[in-house]
CSV table of N, CA, C and O in Angstrom, one decimal:
chain,number,residue,atom,x,y,z
W,1,UNK,N,49.6,111.7,210.7
W,1,UNK,CA,48.9,111.7,209.4
W,1,UNK,C,50.0,111.5,208.3
W,1,UNK,O,51.0,112.2,208.2
W,2,UNK,N,49.8,110.6,207.4
W,2,UNK,CA,50.7,110.3,206.3
W,2,UNK,C,50.5,111.3,205.2
W,2,UNK,O,49.5,111.9,205.0
W,3,UNK,N,51.6,111.6,204.5
W,3,UNK,CA,51.5,112.5,203.3
W,3,UNK,C,50.9,111.8,202.1
W,3,UNK,O,51.1,110.6,201.9
W,4,UNK,N,50.1,112.5,201.4
W,4,UNK,CA,49.5,112.0,200.2
W,4,UNK,C,50.6,111.8,199.1
W,4,UNK,O,51.5,112.5,199.1
W,5,UNK,N,50.3,110.8,198.2
W,5,UNK,CA,51.2,110.6,197.1
W,5,UNK,C,51.1,111.8,196.2
W,5,UNK,O,50.0,112.2,195.7
W,6,UNK,N,52.2,112.5,195.8
W,6,UNK,CA,52.1,113.7,195.0
W,6,UNK,C,52.8,113.5,193.7
W,6,UNK,O,53.5,114.4,193.2
W,7,UNK,N,52.7,112.3,193.1
W,7,UNK,CA,53.5,112.1,191.9
W,7,UNK,C,52.6,112.3,190.6
W,7,UNK,O,53.2,112.3,189.5
W,8,UNK,N,51.3,112.5,190.7
W,8,UNK,CA,50.5,112.7,189.5
W,8,UNK,C,50.5,114.1,189.2
W,8,UNK,O,50.5,115.0,190.0
W,9,UNK,N,50.4,114.4,187.9
W,9,UNK,CA,50.4,115.8,187.4
W,9,UNK,C,49.1,116.2,186.8
W,9,UNK,O,48.5,115.4,186.1
W,10,UNK,N,48.6,117.4,187.1
W,10,UNK,CA,47.4,117.9,186.6
W,10,UNK,C,47.7,119.2,185.9
W,10,UNK,O,48.3,120.1,186.5
W,11,UNK,N,47.4,119.3,184.6
W,11,UNK,CA,47.7,120.5,183.8
W,11,UNK,C,46.4,121.2,183.5
W,11,UNK,O,45.5,120.6,183.0
W,12,UNK,N,46.4,122.5,183.8
W,12,UNK,CA,45.2,123.3,183.6
W,12,UNK,C,45.6,124.5,182.8
W,12,UNK,O,46.7,125.0,182.9
W,13,UNK,N,44.6,125.1,182.1
W,13,UNK,CA,44.8,126.4,181.4
W,13,UNK,C,43.9,127.4,182.1
W,13,UNK,O,42.8,127.2,182.3
W,14,UNK,N,44.6,128.5,182.5
W,14,UNK,CA,43.8,129.6,183.0
W,14,UNK,C,44.3,131.0,182.5
W,14,UNK,O,45.4,131.1,181.9
W,15,UNK,N,43.5,132.0,182.6
W,15,UNK,CA,43.8,133.3,182.2
W,15,UNK,C,45.1,133.8,182.9
W,15,UNK,O,45.2,133.6,184.1
W,16,UNK,N,46.0,134.4,182.2
W,16,UNK,CA,47.2,134.8,182.8
W,16,UNK,C,47.1,135.8,183.9
W,16,UNK,O,47.8,135.8,184.9
W,17,UNK,N,46.1,136.7,183.8
W,17,UNK,CA,45.8,137.7,184.9
W,17,UNK,C,45.3,136.9,186.2
W,17,UNK,O,45.7,137.2,187.3
W,18,UNK,N,44.4,136.0,185.9
W,18,UNK,CA,43.9,135.2,187.1
W,18,UNK,C,45.1,134.4,187.7
W,18,UNK,O,45.1,134.3,189.0
W,19,UNK,N,45.9,133.9,186.9
W,19,UNK,CA,47.1,133.1,187.5
W,19,UNK,C,48.0,134.0,188.3
W,19,UNK,O,48.4,133.6,189.4
W,20,UNK,N,48.3,135.2,187.8
W,20,UNK,CA,49.1,136.1,188.5
W,20,UNK,C,48.5,136.5,189.9
W,20,UNK,O,49.2,136.6,190.9
W,21,UNK,N,47.2,136.8,189.9
W,21,UNK,CA,46.5,137.1,191.1
W,21,UNK,C,46.5,136.0,192.1
W,21,UNK,O,46.8,136.1,193.3
W,22,UNK,N,46.3,134.8,191.6
W,22,UNK,CA,46.3,133.6,192.4
W,22,UNK,C,47.6,133.3,193.0
W,22,UNK,O,47.8,133.1,194.2
W,23,UNK,N,48.7,133.4,192.2
W,23,UNK,CA,50.0,133.2,192.7
W,23,UNK,C,50.4,134.3,193.8
W,23,UNK,O,51.0,133.9,194.8
W,24,UNK,N,50.0,135.5,193.6
W,24,UNK,CA,50.3,136.5,194.6
W,24,UNK,C,49.5,136.3,195.9
W,24,UNK,O,50.1,136.4,197.0
W,25,UNK,N,48.3,135.9,195.8
W,25,UNK,CA,47.5,135.5,197.0
W,25,UNK,C,48.1,134.3,197.8
W,25,UNK,O,48.2,134.3,199.0
W,26,UNK,N,48.6,133.4,197.0
W,26,UNK,CA,49.3,132.2,197.6
W,26,UNK,C,50.5,132.7,198.3
W,26,UNK,O,50.8,132.3,199.5
W,27,UNK,N,51.3,133.6,197.7
W,27,UNK,CA,52.6,134.1,198.3
W,27,UNK,C,52.3,134.8,199.6
W,27,UNK,O,53.0,134.6,200.6
W,28,UNK,N,51.2,135.6,199.6
W,28,UNK,CA,50.8,136.4,200.8
W,28,UNK,C,50.5,135.5,201.9
W,28,UNK,O,50.6,135.9,203.1
W,29,UNK,N,50.0,134.3,201.6
W,29,UNK,CA,49.6,133.3,202.7
W,29,UNK,C,50.7,132.3,202.9
W,29,UNK,O,50.5,131.4,203.7
W,30,UNK,N,51.9,132.5,202.3
W,30,UNK,CA,53.1,131.7,202.4
W,30,UNK,C,52.7,130.2,202.1
W,30,UNK,O,53.1,129.3,202.8
W,31,UNK,N,51.9,130.1,201.0
W,31,UNK,CA,51.6,128.8,200.5
W,31,UNK,C,52.0,128.7,199.0
W,31,UNK,O,52.0,129.7,198.3
W,32,UNK,N,52.2,127.5,198.5
W,32,UNK,CA,52.5,127.4,197.1
W,32,UNK,C,51.2,127.2,196.4
W,32,UNK,O,50.2,126.7,197.0
W,33,UNK,N,51.1,127.6,195.1
W,33,UNK,CA,49.9,127.3,194.4
W,33,UNK,C,49.5,125.8,194.4
W,33,UNK,O,48.3,125.5,194.5
W,34,UNK,N,50.4,124.9,194.4
W,34,UNK,CA,50.1,123.5,194.4
W,34,UNK,C,49.4,123.1,195.7
W,34,UNK,O,48.5,122.3,195.7
W,35,UNK,N,49.9,123.7,196.8
W,35,UNK,CA,49.3,123.4,198.1
W,35,UNK,C,47.8,123.8,198.1
W,35,UNK,O,46.9,123.1,198.6
W,36,UNK,N,47.5,125.0,197.6
W,36,UNK,CA,46.2,125.5,197.5
W,36,UNK,C,45.3,124.7,196.6
W,36,UNK,O,44.2,124.3,197.0
W,37,UNK,N,45.8,124.3,195.5
W,37,UNK,CA,45.0,123.5,194.5
W,37,UNK,C,44.8,122.1,195.1
W,37,UNK,O,43.6,121.6,195.0
W,38,UNK,N,45.7,121.5,195.8
W,38,UNK,CA,45.5,120.2,196.5
W,38,UNK,C,44.4,120.3,197.5
W,38,UNK,O,43.5,119.5,197.6
W,39,UNK,N,44.4,121.4,198.3
W,39,UNK,CA,43.3,121.7,199.3
W,39,UNK,C,42.0,121.8,198.6
W,39,UNK,O,41.0,121.3,199.1
W,40,UNK,N,41.9,122.6,197.5
W,40,UNK,CA,40.7,122.8,196.8
W,40,UNK,C,40.1,121.4,196.3
W,40,UNK,O,38.9,121.1,196.4
W,41,UNK,N,41.0,120.6,195.7
W,41,UNK,CA,40.6,119.3,195.1
W,41,UNK,C,40.1,118.4,196.2
W,41,UNK,O,39.1,117.8,196.1
W,42,UNK,N,40.9,118.3,197.3
W,42,UNK,CA,40.4,117.5,198.5
W,42,UNK,C,39.1,117.9,199.0
W,42,UNK,O,38.2,117.1,199.3
W,43,UNK,N,38.9,119.3,199.1
W,43,UNK,CA,37.6,119.8,199.6
W,43,UNK,C,36.5,119.4,198.7
W,43,UNK,O,35.4,119.1,199.2
W,44,UNK,N,36.7,119.5,197.4
W,44,UNK,CA,35.7,119.1,196.4
W,44,UNK,C,35.3,117.6,196.5
W,44,UNK,O,34.2,117.3,196.5
W,45,UNK,N,36.4,116.8,196.6
W,45,UNK,CA,36.1,115.4,196.8
W,45,UNK,C,35.3,115.1,198.0
W,45,UNK,O,34.3,114.3,198.0
W,46,UNK,N,35.7,115.7,199.1
W,46,UNK,CA,35.0,115.4,200.4
W,46,UNK,C,33.5,116.0,200.3
W,46,UNK,O,32.6,115.4,200.9
W,47,UNK,N,33.3,117.1,199.7
W,47,UNK,CA,32.0,117.6,199.5
W,47,UNK,C,31.1,116.6,198.7
W,47,UNK,O,30.0,116.4,199.1
W,48,UNK,N,31.7,116.1,197.7
W,48,UNK,CA,30.9,115.2,196.8
W,48,UNK,C,30.7,113.8,197.5
W,48,UNK,O,29.6,113.2,197.3
W,49,UNK,N,31.7,113.4,198.2
W,49,UNK,CA,31.6,112.1,199.0
W,49,UNK,C,30.6,112.2,200.2
W,49,UNK,O,30.0,111.3,200.6
W,50,UNK,N,30.6,113.4,200.7
W,50,UNK,CA,29.8,113.6,201.9
W,50,UNK,C,30.5,113.1,203.2
W,50,UNK,O,29.8,112.9,204.2
W,51,UNK,N,31.8,113.0,203.1
W,51,UNK,CA,32.6,112.4,204.2
W,51,UNK,C,34.0,112.7,204.0
W,51,UNK,O,34.4,113.0,202.8
W,52,UNK,N,34.9,112.6,205.0
W,52,UNK,CA,36.3,112.8,204.8
W,52,UNK,C,36.9,111.8,203.8
W,52,UNK,O,36.4,110.6,203.8
W,53,UNK,N,37.8,112.2,203.0
W,53,UNK,CA,38.5,111.3,202.1
W,53,UNK,C,39.8,110.8,202.8
W,53,UNK,O,40.4,111.6,203.6
W,54,UNK,N,40.2,109.6,202.6
W,54,UNK,CA,41.4,109.0,203.2
W,54,UNK,C,42.4,108.8,202.1
W,54,UNK,O,42.1,108.3,201.1
W,55,UNK,N,43.7,109.2,202.4
W,55,UNK,CA,44.7,108.9,201.4
W,55,UNK,C,44.8,107.4,201.0
W,55,UNK,O,44.6,106.6,201.9
W,56,UNK,N,44.9,107.2,199.8
W,56,UNK,CA,45.0,105.8,199.3
W,56,UNK,C,43.6,105.3,198.8
W,56,UNK,O,43.5,104.3,198.1
W,57,UNK,N,42.6,106.1,199.1
W,57,UNK,CA,41.2,105.8,198.6
W,57,UNK,C,41.1,106.2,197.2
W,57,UNK,O,41.2,107.4,196.9
W,58,UNK,N,40.9,105.3,196.3
W,58,UNK,CA,40.8,105.6,194.9
W,58,UNK,C,39.4,105.8,194.4
W,58,UNK,O,38.5,106.0,195.2
W,59,UNK,N,39.2,105.8,193.1
W,59,UNK,CA,37.9,106.1,192.5
W,59,UNK,C,36.8,105.1,192.9
W,59,UNK,O,35.6,105.4,192.7
W,60,UNK,N,37.2,103.9,193.4
W,60,UNK,CA,36.2,102.9,193.8
W,60,UNK,C,35.5,103.4,195.0
W,60,UNK,O,34.4,102.8,195.3
W,61,UNK,N,35.9,104.5,195.7
W,61,UNK,CA,35.2,105.1,196.8
W,61,UNK,C,33.9,105.7,196.3
W,61,UNK,O,33.0,105.9,197.1
W,62,UNK,N,33.8,106.0,195.0
W,62,UNK,CA,32.6,106.6,194.5
W,62,UNK,C,31.5,105.5,194.3
W,62,UNK,O,31.8,104.5,193.7
W,63,UNK,N,30.4,105.8,194.8
W,63,UNK,CA,29.2,104.9,194.5
W,63,UNK,C,28.4,105.6,193.5
W,63,UNK,O,27.7,106.6,193.8
W,64,UNK,N,28.4,105.2,192.2
W,64,UNK,CA,27.7,105.9,191.1
W,64,UNK,C,26.3,106.3,191.4
W,64,UNK,O,25.9,107.4,191.2
W,65,UNK,N,25.5,105.4,192.0
W,65,UNK,CA,24.1,105.7,192.3
W,65,UNK,C,24.0,106.9,193.3
W,65,UNK,O,23.2,107.8,193.2
W,66,UNK,N,24.9,106.8,194.4
W,66,UNK,CA,24.8,107.9,195.4
W,66,UNK,C,25.3,109.2,194.8
W,66,UNK,O,24.7,110.3,195.1
W,67,UNK,N,26.3,109.2,194.0
W,67,UNK,CA,26.8,110.4,193.4
W,67,UNK,C,25.8,111.0,192.4
W,67,UNK,O,25.6,112.2,192.4
W,68,UNK,N,25.2,110.2,191.6
W,68,UNK,CA,24.1,110.6,190.7
W,68,UNK,C,23.0,111.3,191.4
W,68,UNK,O,22.5,112.3,191.0
W,69,UNK,N,22.6,110.8,192.6
W,69,UNK,CA,21.5,111.4,193.3
W,69,UNK,C,21.9,112.8,193.8
W,69,UNK,O,21.1,113.7,193.8
W,70,UNK,N,23.2,112.9,194.3
W,70,UNK,CA,23.6,114.2,194.7
W,70,UNK,C,23.7,115.3,193.6
W,70,UNK,O,23.4,116.4,193.8
W,71,UNK,N,24.0,114.8,192.4
W,71,UNK,CA,24.1,115.8,191.3
W,71,UNK,C,22.8,116.3,190.9
W,71,UNK,O,22.6,117.5,190.5
W,72,UNK,N,21.7,115.5,191.0
W,72,UNK,CA,20.4,115.9,190.6
W,72,UNK,C,19.8,116.9,191.6
W,72,UNK,O,18.9,117.7,191.3
W,73,UNK,N,20.2,116.8,192.9
W,73,UNK,CA,19.6,117.6,194.0
W,73,UNK,C,20.0,119.0,193.8
W,73,UNK,O,20.9,119.5,193.2
């Protein structure tokens, strides 16, 4: 399995207490916060697509009409 391109940056703002708890939970699982966030994002993409996502697959993988139907349900 090839590694995903990890050159894009995503900046988020969260509550400092929530960040501290998240970082400690990651540490306890021997994972970096970035690893966990990437897993969460990939899981969300696959949930919305209704199928596994493949590295290199861009936003053209989204079919607007199919996505709109899922959102209404």
